[in-house]
């Protein structure tokens, strides 16, 4: 996916000279590297080897070095990567050098949990508005916010500068909510509803379906059980198991 640079590059030496055209797989791994780097910084580490960072992020070191080379980060032989500099580079690429305003639509059980999650703020995101169409939910306080009616979405997007919307509604309501978000000017959507959304070009959608993840794990459990049932099949010992993930 072709991407264009917006804003200024970091001022540190070794900053990314231009916004790179990154493979989707690399983009998906950058947040894992960033989380590992933050943990290293909190523990007092100033540098980290590619092997150490790869282990902390759960990838192999060759893949990590290739990913970071897209950012212009090659590390220093015998020293490794500067943790603070690499944090700055990755945060710039992910657009985390500015705090993102987020709208959450649907304040049922899942919506309540998302609205109360402290981890968003530490990653550069602020949930600035909560919406629902249920009259029993509208007007209720939730944390520092009050649940607003979905009809106020367009006004809130303008007032708060919202560009990201989170959908935590039942599947039957999700497409209408996505349409409302797009009409209001939201260009990125995180969808927790178990359905496929139709959006126009220029709108990015990420889908989180916990039931699908459990079904994938069920497949691997089924496969392991089948292998142990076959004469001469692989024994399900801990040393023979592989991590499952994207």
Tab-separated table of C-alpha atoms in Angstrom:
chain	number	residue	atom	x	y	z
A	1	UNK	CA	0.000	0.000	0.000
A	2	UNK	CA	1.495	3.306	-1.037
A	3	UNK	CA	1.733	5.781	1.803
A	4	UNK	CA	2.621	9.465	1.800
A	5	UNK	CA	4.480	11.344	4.453
A	6	UNK	CA	2.597	13.822	6.629
A	7	UNK	CA	4.210	16.248	9.089
A	8	UNK	CA	7.873	16.584	9.961
A	9	UNK	CA	10.433	13.896	10.581
A	10	UNK	CA	11.960	13.385	14.022
A	11	UNK	CA	14.827	15.730	14.800
A	12	UNK	CA	17.204	13.031	16.047
A	13	UNK	CA	20.218	11.870	14.081
A	14	UNK	CA	19.272	8.835	12.008
A	15	UNK	CA	15.683	10.018	11.606
A	16	UNK	CA	13.650	8.537	8.794
A	17	UNK	CA	14.483	10.693	5.735
A	18	UNK	CA	11.168	10.132	3.990
A	19	UNK	CA	7.989	8.229	4.726
A	20	UNK	CA	8.803	4.668	3.635
A	21	UNK	CA	6.508	2.418	1.640
A	22	UNK	CA	6.282	-0.462	4.122
A	23	UNK	CA	5.019	-4.020	3.568
A	24	UNK	CA	1.807	-4.740	5.496
A	25	UNK	CA	3.527	-7.530	7.447
A	26	UNK	CA	6.199	-5.083	8.622
A	27	UNK	CA	3.559	-2.551	9.703
A	28	UNK	CA	1.837	-5.267	11.739
A	29	UNK	CA	5.078	-6.085	13.574
A	30	UNK	CA	6.157	-2.519	14.387
A	31	UNK	CA	3.798	-2.223	17.393
A	32	UNK	CA	5.331	-5.427	18.809
A	33	UNK	CA	8.811	-3.944	18.489
A	34	UNK	CA	7.616	-0.719	20.091
A	35	UNK	CA	6.105	-2.518	23.066
A	36	UNK	CA	9.332	-4.475	23.590
A	37	UNK	CA	11.397	-1.283	23.321
A	38	UNK	CA	9.256	0.508	25.892
A	39	UNK	CA	9.750	-2.413	28.279
A	40	UNK	CA	13.513	-2.273	27.689
A	41	UNK	CA	13.581	1.492	28.280
A	42	UNK	CA	11.624	1.100	31.510
A	43	UNK	CA	14.159	-1.473	32.709
A	44	UNK	CA	17.001	0.974	32.067
A	45	UNK	CA	18.398	-0.477	28.831
A	46	UNK	CA	19.925	2.079	26.466
A	47	UNK	CA	20.874	-0.318	23.663
A	48	UNK	CA	19.652	-3.720	22.525
A	49	UNK	CA	20.962	-6.292	20.079
A	50	UNK	CA	18.833	-7.492	17.192
A	51	UNK	CA	18.701	-10.917	18.825
A	52	UNK	CA	17.558	-9.440	22.136
A	53	UNK	CA	14.880	-7.255	20.576
A	54	UNK	CA	13.690	-10.083	18.329
A	55	UNK	CA	13.323	-12.409	21.326
A	56	UNK	CA	11.425	-9.758	23.281
A	57	UNK	CA	9.076	-9.174	20.328
A	58	UNK	CA	8.630	-12.863	19.489
A	59	UNK	CA	10.117	-12.824	15.966
A	60	UNK	CA	13.356	-14.073	14.450
A	61	UNK	CA	16.270	-11.660	14.286
A	62	UNK	CA	16.653	-11.774	10.498
A	63	UNK	CA	13.039	-10.684	10.039
A	64	UNK	CA	13.501	-7.909	12.600
A	65	UNK	CA	16.646	-6.579	10.899
A	66	UNK	CA	14.881	-6.526	7.551
A	67	UNK	CA	11.863	-4.723	9.035
A	68	UNK	CA	14.014	-2.084	10.705
A	69	UNK	CA	16.097	-1.574	7.585
A	70	UNK	CA	12.935	-0.169	5.968
A	71	UNK	CA	13.114	2.605	8.568
A	72	UNK	CA	16.770	3.325	7.906
A	73	UNK	CA	17.775	1.664	11.192
A	74	UNK	CA	20.651	-0.782	10.835
A	75	UNK	CA	22.092	-0.668	14.338
A	76	UNK	CA	25.779	-0.515	15.233
A	77	UNK	CA	27.961	-3.593	14.989
A	78	UNK	CA	28.908	-4.796	18.440
A	79	UNK	CA	26.502	-2.373	20.094
A	80	UNK	CA	23.062	-2.961	18.610
A	81	UNK	CA	20.226	-0.466	18.399
A	82	UNK	CA	19.822	2.724	20.390
A	83	UNK	CA	16.560	2.088	22.281
A	84	UNK	CA	15.431	5.722	22.577
A	85	UNK	CA	16.191	6.517	18.935
A	86	UNK	CA	14.392	3.428	17.694
A	87	UNK	CA	11.366	4.280	19.833
A	88	UNK	CA	11.264	7.729	18.216
A	89	UNK	CA	11.567	6.285	14.715
A	90	UNK	CA	8.823	3.699	15.165
A	91	UNK	CA	6.484	6.118	16.934
A	92	UNK	CA	6.934	8.568	14.063
A	93	UNK	CA	6.153	5.925	11.454
A	94	UNK	CA	3.070	4.781	13.390
A	95	UNK	CA	1.921	8.376	13.765
A	96	UNK	CA	2.239	8.235	17.539
A	97	UNK	CA	4.144	11.506	17.759
A	98	UNK	CA	0.664	13.009	18.103
A	99	UNK	CA	-2.213	11.788	20.265
A	100	UNK	CA	-5.087	10.333	18.253
A	101	UNK	CA	-8.685	11.147	19.160
A	102	UNK	CA	-10.933	8.073	19.080
A	103	UNK	CA	-14.717	7.649	19.119
A	104	UNK	CA	-16.222	4.475	20.584
A	105	UNK	CA	-19.657	3.416	19.362
A	106	UNK	CA	-21.535	0.813	21.396
A	107	UNK	CA	-21.273	0.810	25.193
A	108	UNK	CA	-22.479	-2.671	26.025
A	109	UNK	CA	-20.251	-5.073	27.954
A	110	UNK	CA	-17.419	-4.916	25.421
A	111	UNK	CA	-17.738	-1.161	24.994
A	112	UNK	CA	-17.555	-0.645	28.751
A	113	UNK	CA	-14.385	-2.699	28.921
A	114	UNK	CA	-12.771	-0.812	26.029
A	115	UNK	CA	-13.739	2.571	27.436
A	116	UNK	CA	-12.148	1.681	30.760
A	117	UNK	CA	-8.902	0.300	29.336
A	118	UNK	CA	-5.976	2.424	30.526
A	119	UNK	CA	-3.575	1.026	27.935
A	120	UNK	CA	-4.877	3.229	25.118
A	121	UNK	CA	-3.629	6.450	26.691
A	122	UNK	CA	-0.110	5.092	27.168
A	123	UNK	CA	-0.010	4.148	23.472
A	124	UNK	CA	-0.982	7.586	22.189
A	125	UNK	CA	-4.774	7.262	21.891
A	126	UNK	CA	-7.560	9.172	23.649
A	127	UNK	CA	-11.142	7.960	23.663
A	128	UNK	CA	-12.818	11.351	23.545
A	129	UNK	CA	-16.447	10.405	22.859
A	130	UNK	CA	-18.793	7.492	23.560
A	131	UNK	CA	-21.964	6.809	21.559
A	132	UNK	CA	-24.953	4.511	21.652
A	133	UNK	CA	-28.458	4.440	20.242
A	134	UNK	CA	-29.997	2.842	23.347
A	135	UNK	CA	-31.944	5.451	25.325
A	136	UNK	CA	-31.058	3.626	28.538
A	137	UNK	CA	-27.326	4.127	27.855
A	138	UNK	CA	-27.420	7.693	26.545
A	139	UNK	CA	-26.636	10.217	29.241
A	140	UNK	CA	-24.905	7.764	31.551
A	141	UNK	CA	-21.436	8.677	32.821
A	142	UNK	CA	-18.642	6.271	31.945
A	143	UNK	CA	-15.284	7.256	33.363
A	144	UNK	CA	-14.680	10.904	32.525
A	145	UNK	CA	-17.150	10.862	29.639
A	146	UNK	CA	-20.910	10.811	29.198
A	147	UNK	CA	-22.510	8.509	26.638
A	148	UNK	CA	-23.934	10.524	23.761
A	149	UNK	CA	-26.596	9.593	21.227
A	150	UNK	CA	-25.272	8.353	17.898
A	151	UNK	CA	-27.049	11.299	16.223
A	152	UNK	CA	-24.385	13.584	17.760
A	153	UNK	CA	-21.539	11.708	16.067
A	154	UNK	CA	-20.990	14.151	13.210
A	155	UNK	CA	-20.785	17.159	15.515
A	156	UNK	CA	-18.387	15.362	17.882
A	157	UNK	CA	-16.039	14.317	15.076
A	158	UNK	CA	-15.598	17.967	14.112
A	159	UNK	CA	-15.348	19.268	17.673
A	160	UNK	CA	-12.844	16.651	18.861
A	161	UNK	CA	-10.871	16.123	15.646
A	162	UNK	CA	-11.745	12.412	15.608
A	163	UNK	CA	-10.213	10.324	12.813
A	164	UNK	CA	-10.507	6.816	14.315
A	165	UNK	CA	-13.738	5.057	15.238
A	166	UNK	CA	-14.171	1.861	17.244
A	167	UNK	CA	-17.291	-0.222	16.620
A	168	UNK	CA	-18.387	-2.400	19.552
A	169	UNK	CA	-22.007	-2.923	18.532
A	170	UNK	CA	-23.891	-6.113	17.607
A	171	UNK	CA	-23.227	-7.264	14.051
A	172	UNK	CA	-26.631	-6.118	12.822
A	173	UNK	CA	-25.908	-2.500	13.677
A	174	UNK	CA	-22.252	-2.351	12.617
A	175	UNK	CA	-22.666	-1.419	8.943
A	176	UNK	CA	-24.991	1.482	9.743
A	177	UNK	CA	-22.509	2.701	12.359
A	178	UNK	CA	-19.657	2.415	9.858
A	179	UNK	CA	-21.694	4.452	7.365
A	180	UNK	CA	-22.283	7.123	10.020
A	181	UNK	CA	-18.585	7.225	10.918
A	182	UNK	CA	-17.540	7.588	7.291
A	183	UNK	CA	-20.181	10.251	6.639
A	184	UNK	CA	-18.856	12.171	9.639
A	185	UNK	CA	-15.319	12.145	8.236
A	186	UNK	CA	-13.741	9.240	10.125
A	187	UNK	CA	-11.182	7.502	7.913
A	188	UNK	CA	-10.019	4.596	10.114
A	189	UNK	CA	-12.239	2.019	11.832
A	190	UNK	CA	-11.502	-0.728	14.338
A	191	UNK	CA	-14.370	-3.213	14.125
A	192	UNK	CA	-15.142	-5.618	16.971
A	193	UNK	CA	-18.484	-6.669	15.474
A	194	UNK	CA	-18.475	-10.156	13.891
A	195	UNK	CA	-19.183	-9.009	10.342
A	196	UNK	CA	-17.519	-7.650	7.226
A	197	UNK	CA	-17.934	-3.929	6.660
A	198	UNK	CA	-18.274	-2.209	3.302
A	199	UNK	CA	-16.453	1.130	3.221
A	200	UNK	CA	-15.319	3.450	0.427
A	201	UNK	CA	-11.760	3.738	-0.827
A	202	UNK	CA	-9.584	5.736	1.500
A	203	UNK	CA	-11.139	4.283	4.665
A	204	UNK	CA	-9.073	1.670	6.500
A	205	UNK	CA	-10.730	-1.064	8.546
A	206	UNK	CA	-9.127	-3.451	11.026
A	207	UNK	CA	-11.243	-6.332	12.321
A	208	UNK	CA	-10.943	-8.003	15.721
A	209	UNK	CA	-13.013	-11.186	16.079
A	210	UNK	CA	-12.191	-13.135	19.234
A	211	UNK	CA	-14.431	-16.047	18.217
A	212	UNK	CA	-12.392	-16.523	15.028
A	213	UNK	CA	-9.160	-16.567	17.036
A	214	UNK	CA	-10.605	-19.227	19.339
A	215	UNK	CA	-11.702	-21.280	16.327
A	216	UNK	CA	-8.158	-21.152	14.944
A	217	UNK	CA	-6.800	-22.345	18.284
A	218	UNK	CA	-9.437	-25.101	18.260
A	219	UNK	CA	-8.098	-26.261	14.895
A	220	UNK	CA	-4.584	-26.534	16.325
A	221	UNK	CA	-5.875	-28.467	19.331
A	222	UNK	CA	-7.724	-30.791	16.959
A	223	UNK	CA	-4.597	-31.230	14.841
A	224	UNK	CA	-2.427	-32.055	17.857
A	225	UNK	CA	-4.980	-34.570	19.109
A	226	UNK	CA	-5.158	-36.186	15.659
A	227	UNK	CA	-1.377	-36.473	15.424
A	228	UNK	CA	-1.118	-38.236	18.774
A	229	UNK	CA	-3.869	-40.658	17.725
A	230	UNK	CA	-1.952	-41.788	14.611
A	231	UNK	CA	0.443	-44.733	15.200
A	232	UNK	CA	3.945	-43.284	15.020
A	233	UNK	CA	2.543	-39.756	15.040
A	234	UNK	CA	4.273	-36.880	16.684
A	235	UNK	CA	4.036	-36.882	20.446
A	236	UNK	CA	2.492	-33.731	21.863
A	237	UNK	CA	5.459	-32.857	24.032
A	238	UNK	CA	6.072	-29.223	24.988
A	239	UNK	CA	9.311	-29.154	22.976
A	240	UNK	CA	7.409	-30.070	19.797
A	241	UNK	CA	4.820	-27.312	20.005
A	242	UNK	CA	5.023	-24.192	17.895
A	243	UNK	CA	3.671	-20.760	18.597
A	244	UNK	CA	0.515	-19.953	16.675
A	245	UNK	CA	0.000	-16.466	15.331
A	246	UNK	CA	0.063	-14.194	12.353
